């Protein structure tokens, strides 16, 4: 008789058997009748069989997929970050959005103008308004109207 060494198939069969044992162990066997006493003894045997099947499942699983063991040595540490060659006002990380001051500095520089608001809080981006409420887009007007 030849021995078939199919641990994967054996694992599946043991798992099916474990499920059936679990279902059988769920039946209520309380009572004093001879049938109840016989069922209780069978459940005791099934509980022992379940322990053996469960240990066999663990053994086969360890053979098919050995547990990962931790190494005694720690992994190598990555090197420390190098100092940046960028000016201090520029972010070294490209995955972060620019800061508010970077955006405002770039925005004003690209437009070549500044945004001014009069004391009454009126005005808009790119336009300056004098105290008399007059102004023009793209031009700064001082409080004297010039």
Tab-separated table of C-alpha atoms in Angstrom:
chain	number	residue	atom	x	y	z
A	1	UNK	CA	0.000	0.000	0.000
A	2	UNK	CA	1.461	3.358	-1.034
A	3	UNK	CA	1.354	6.349	1.256
A	4	UNK	CA	-0.165	9.482	-0.202
A	5	UNK	CA	1.538	12.559	1.250
A	6	UNK	CA	-0.958	15.327	0.594
A	7	UNK	CA	-0.854	17.516	3.670
A	8	UNK	CA	-3.003	20.171	2.032
A	9	UNK	CA	-5.813	17.666	1.461
A	10	UNK	CA	-5.388	16.256	4.971
A	11	UNK	CA	-5.675	19.763	6.402
A	12	UNK	CA	-8.966	20.335	4.577
A	13	UNK	CA	-10.348	17.002	5.783
A	14	UNK	CA	-9.319	17.683	9.387
A	15	UNK	CA	-10.947	21.104	9.227
A	16	UNK	CA	-14.190	19.592	7.931
A	17	UNK	CA	-14.105	16.983	10.697
A	18	UNK	CA	-13.503	19.699	13.278
A	19	UNK	CA	-16.591	21.526	12.053
A	20	UNK	CA	-18.690	18.381	12.359
A	21	UNK	CA	-17.365	17.700	15.856
A	22	UNK	CA	-18.225	21.254	16.874
A	23	UNK	CA	-21.788	20.820	15.605
A	24	UNK	CA	-22.164	17.513	17.469
A	25	UNK	CA	-20.848	19.052	20.675
A	26	UNK	CA	-23.522	21.744	20.515
A	27	UNK	CA	-26.385	19.304	21.059
A	28	UNK	CA	-28.049	19.447	24.444
A	29	UNK	CA	-27.534	16.126	26.239
A	30	UNK	CA	-28.930	17.021	29.651
A	31	UNK	CA	-31.179	14.406	31.128
A	32	UNK	CA	-31.195	11.064	33.011
A	33	UNK	CA	-32.612	8.702	30.409
A	34	UNK	CA	-30.327	5.975	29.024
A	35	UNK	CA	-30.236	7.810	25.680
A	36	UNK	CA	-29.069	11.023	27.371
A	37	UNK	CA	-26.360	9.183	29.326
A	38	UNK	CA	-25.130	7.533	26.109
A	39	UNK	CA	-25.105	10.902	24.292
A	40	UNK	CA	-23.134	12.492	27.156
A	41	UNK	CA	-20.478	9.745	26.930
A	42	UNK	CA	-20.281	10.215	23.163
A	43	UNK	CA	-19.826	13.972	23.622
A	44	UNK	CA	-16.963	13.329	26.064
A	45	UNK	CA	-15.256	11.140	23.436
A	46	UNK	CA	-15.914	13.769	20.755
A	47	UNK	CA	-14.380	16.479	22.961
A	48	UNK	CA	-11.174	14.404	23.278
A	49	UNK	CA	-11.211	13.729	19.516
A	50	UNK	CA	-11.652	17.443	18.909
A	51	UNK	CA	-8.510	18.210	20.927
A	52	UNK	CA	-6.521	15.669	18.859
A	53	UNK	CA	-7.905	16.973	15.550
A	54	UNK	CA	-7.165	20.562	16.544
A	55	UNK	CA	-3.548	19.722	17.462
A	56	UNK	CA	-3.156	17.849	14.161
A	57	UNK	CA	-4.468	20.884	12.254
A	58	UNK	CA	-1.888	23.056	14.015
A	59	UNK	CA	0.912	20.589	13.192
A	60	UNK	CA	-0.004	20.402	9.501
A	61	UNK	CA	-0.438	24.173	9.251
A	62	UNK	CA	3.041	24.659	10.723
A	63	UNK	CA	4.456	22.288	8.114
A	64	UNK	CA	2.672	23.932	5.177
A	65	UNK	CA	3.240	27.526	6.310
A	66	UNK	CA	5.861	27.707	9.061
A	67	UNK	CA	5.308	30.522	11.543
A	68	UNK	CA	7.513	33.565	11.102
A	69	UNK	CA	10.161	33.678	13.755
A	70	UNK	CA	11.682	36.975	14.840
A	71	UNK	CA	15.362	37.523	14.157
A	72	UNK	CA	17.832	37.982	16.968
A	73	UNK	CA	19.406	40.908	15.178
A	74	UNK	CA	17.618	44.172	14.634
A	75	UNK	CA	17.250	45.455	11.073
A	76	UNK	CA	19.747	48.050	9.911
A	77	UNK	CA	18.782	51.632	10.657
A	78	UNK	CA	18.287	53.970	7.712
A	79	UNK	CA	20.863	56.742	7.381
A	80	UNK	CA	19.989	60.115	8.904
A	81	UNK	CA	18.571	62.741	6.533
A	82	UNK	CA	21.096	64.992	4.822
A	83	UNK	CA	20.951	68.731	5.417
A	84	UNK	CA	18.971	70.605	2.824
A	85	UNK	CA	20.620	72.751	0.168
A	86	UNK	CA	17.417	74.754	-0.333
A	87	UNK	CA	16.982	78.216	1.181
A	88	UNK	CA	15.259	78.172	4.589
A	89	UNK	CA	11.997	79.624	3.219
A	90	UNK	CA	11.474	76.688	0.825
A	91	UNK	CA	10.124	73.379	2.018
A	92	UNK	CA	12.406	70.348	1.600
A	93	UNK	CA	9.492	67.929	1.389
A	94	UNK	CA	7.708	67.875	-1.937
A	95	UNK	CA	4.766	65.879	-0.606
A	96	UNK	CA	3.630	68.785	1.592
A	97	UNK	CA	1.634	71.743	0.317
A	98	UNK	CA	3.391	75.119	0.369
A	99	UNK	CA	3.054	77.295	3.432
A	100	UNK	CA	0.826	80.383	3.478
A	101	UNK	CA	3.807	82.736	3.332
A	102	UNK	CA	5.288	80.827	0.365
A	103	UNK	CA	2.011	81.085	-1.528
A	104	UNK	CA	1.545	84.768	-0.784
A	105	UNK	CA	5.153	85.601	-1.651
A	106	UNK	CA	4.950	83.708	-4.964
A	107	UNK	CA	1.465	85.032	-5.770
A	108	UNK	CA	2.412	88.681	-5.219
A	109	UNK	CA	5.692	88.282	-7.074
A	110	UNK	CA	3.934	86.717	-10.093
A	111	UNK	CA	1.366	89.535	-10.251
A	112	UNK	CA	3.903	92.269	-9.575
A	113	UNK	CA	1.473	94.032	-7.282
A	114	UNK	CA	0.220	94.169	-3.757
A	115	UNK	CA	-3.272	94.056	-2.380
A	116	UNK	CA	-4.301	97.031	-0.289
A	117	UNK	CA	-7.414	97.666	1.729
A	118	UNK	CA	-8.691	101.064	2.832
A	119	UNK	CA	-9.614	101.786	6.467
A	120	UNK	CA	-13.279	101.013	5.724
A	121	UNK	CA	-12.282	97.421	4.773
A	122	UNK	CA	-13.168	97.779	1.095
A	123	UNK	CA	-10.951	96.549	-1.673
A	124	UNK	CA	-10.198	93.491	-3.720
A	125	UNK	CA	-7.254	91.389	-4.786
A	126	UNK	CA	-5.101	93.249	-7.258
A	127	UNK	CA	-6.840	96.578	-6.684
A	128	UNK	CA	-6.123	99.274	-4.182
A	129	UNK	CA	-8.776	101.618	-2.931
A	130	UNK	CA	-8.131	105.055	-1.511
A	131	UNK	CA	-10.076	106.512	1.434
A	132	UNK	CA	-12.493	108.191	-0.995
A	133	UNK	CA	-13.459	104.730	-2.414
A	134	UNK	CA	-11.725	105.242	-5.738
A	135	UNK	CA	-9.062	103.065	-7.271
A	136	UNK	CA	-8.101	100.990	-10.259
A	137	UNK	CA	-7.227	97.378	-10.808
A	138	UNK	CA	-3.518	96.672	-10.690
A	139	UNK	CA	-2.590	100.106	-9.350
A	140	UNK	CA	-1.843	101.078	-5.786
A	141	UNK	CA	-3.325	104.330	-4.574
A	142	UNK	CA	-2.020	106.003	-1.460
A	143	UNK	CA	-4.243	107.738	1.109
A	144	UNK	CA	-3.690	111.096	-0.676
A	145	UNK	CA	-5.268	109.682	-3.865
A	146	UNK	CA	-2.072	109.405	-5.902
